[in-house]
Each structure stands twice: as C-alpha cells, then as structure tokens.
CSV table of C-alpha atoms in Angstrom, one decimal:
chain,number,residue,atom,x,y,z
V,1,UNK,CA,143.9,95.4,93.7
V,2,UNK,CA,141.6,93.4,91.4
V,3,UNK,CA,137.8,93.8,91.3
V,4,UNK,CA,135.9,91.3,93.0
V,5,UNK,CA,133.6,90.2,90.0
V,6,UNK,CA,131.7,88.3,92.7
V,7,UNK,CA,130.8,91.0,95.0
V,8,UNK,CA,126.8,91.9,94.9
V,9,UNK,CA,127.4,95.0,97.2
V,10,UNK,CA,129.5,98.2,97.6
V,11,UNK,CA,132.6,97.8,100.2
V,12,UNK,CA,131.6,101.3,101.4
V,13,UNK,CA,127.4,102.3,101.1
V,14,UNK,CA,128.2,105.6,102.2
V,15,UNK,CA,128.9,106.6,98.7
V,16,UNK,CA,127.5,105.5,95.0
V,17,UNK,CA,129.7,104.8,92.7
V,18,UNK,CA,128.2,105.0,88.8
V,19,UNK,CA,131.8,103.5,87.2
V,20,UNK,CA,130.5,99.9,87.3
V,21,UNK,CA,127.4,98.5,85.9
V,22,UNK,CA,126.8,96.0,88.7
V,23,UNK,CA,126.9,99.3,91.4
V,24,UNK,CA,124.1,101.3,89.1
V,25,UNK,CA,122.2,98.1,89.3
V,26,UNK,CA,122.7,97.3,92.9
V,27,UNK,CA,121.8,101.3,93.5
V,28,UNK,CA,118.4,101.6,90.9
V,29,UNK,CA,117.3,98.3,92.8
V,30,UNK,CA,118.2,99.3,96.6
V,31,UNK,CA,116.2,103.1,95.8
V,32,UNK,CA,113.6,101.7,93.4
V,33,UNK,CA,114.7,104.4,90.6
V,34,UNK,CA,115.9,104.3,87.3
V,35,UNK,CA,119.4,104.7,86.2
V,36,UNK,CA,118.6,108.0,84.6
V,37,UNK,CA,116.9,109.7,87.6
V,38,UNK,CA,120.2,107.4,89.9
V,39,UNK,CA,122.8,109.5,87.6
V,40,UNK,CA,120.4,112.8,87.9
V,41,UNK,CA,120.6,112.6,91.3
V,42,UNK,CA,124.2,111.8,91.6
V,43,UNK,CA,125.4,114.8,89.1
V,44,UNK,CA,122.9,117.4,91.3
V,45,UNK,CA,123.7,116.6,94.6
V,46,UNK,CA,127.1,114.6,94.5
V,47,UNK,CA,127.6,110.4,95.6
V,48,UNK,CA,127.1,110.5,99.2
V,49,UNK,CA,123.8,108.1,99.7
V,50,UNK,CA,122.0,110.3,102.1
V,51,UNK,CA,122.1,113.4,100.0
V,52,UNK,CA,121.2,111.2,97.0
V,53,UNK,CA,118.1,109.4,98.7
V,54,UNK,CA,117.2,112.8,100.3
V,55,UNK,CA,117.5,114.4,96.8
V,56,UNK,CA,115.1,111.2,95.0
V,57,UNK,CA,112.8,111.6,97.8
V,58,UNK,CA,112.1,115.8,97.2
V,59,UNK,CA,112.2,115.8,93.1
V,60,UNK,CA,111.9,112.3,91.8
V,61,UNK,CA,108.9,110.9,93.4
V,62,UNK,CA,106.4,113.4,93.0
C-alpha cells in the first residue's frame, strides 16, 4: 500500500515511527521536544509513546 502523503497523523499513536519526516514533525510538535532529544528518546527506551513521553519527562526536561 501507498503512503498517504495527505495524512497529518500516525494510523497507530501507540508507536513513533522516525522513518518519515512528516511523523518526526508531527512527534517534536505533539511532545514539545526537539528531533534530537525525539530520536534520544526513541534509541534509549524503544518507539512505544508511553515509554518515550515517560523517558522525556525524567531526563529531558530538567
């Protein structure tokens, strides 16, 4: 299946996905953080939104 270049969100917001640049920018702009700190998070903690927002909340905005 093709990509829907019209979508604004991710089909499934349980999970980030970093492999298209409209996701980083829907993800920095839904948690208020950088991509750098989004793809820190993500690498230290894995995709799944909770763990990720959990993560951000504990080391990234202190």
């Amino acid at each position: 299946m093709a990509d829907d270049l019209k979508r604004k969100q991710p089909e499934d917001k349980r999970f980030i996905s970093l492999t298209e640049t409209w996701e980083v920018e829907y993800w920095t702009n839904t948690l208020e953080v950088s991509a750098t700190q989004l793809r820190t998070a993500v690498a230290n903690v894995g995709n799944g939104t909770e763990k990720v927002k959990q993560y951000l909340n504990q080391y990234q905005r202190k």
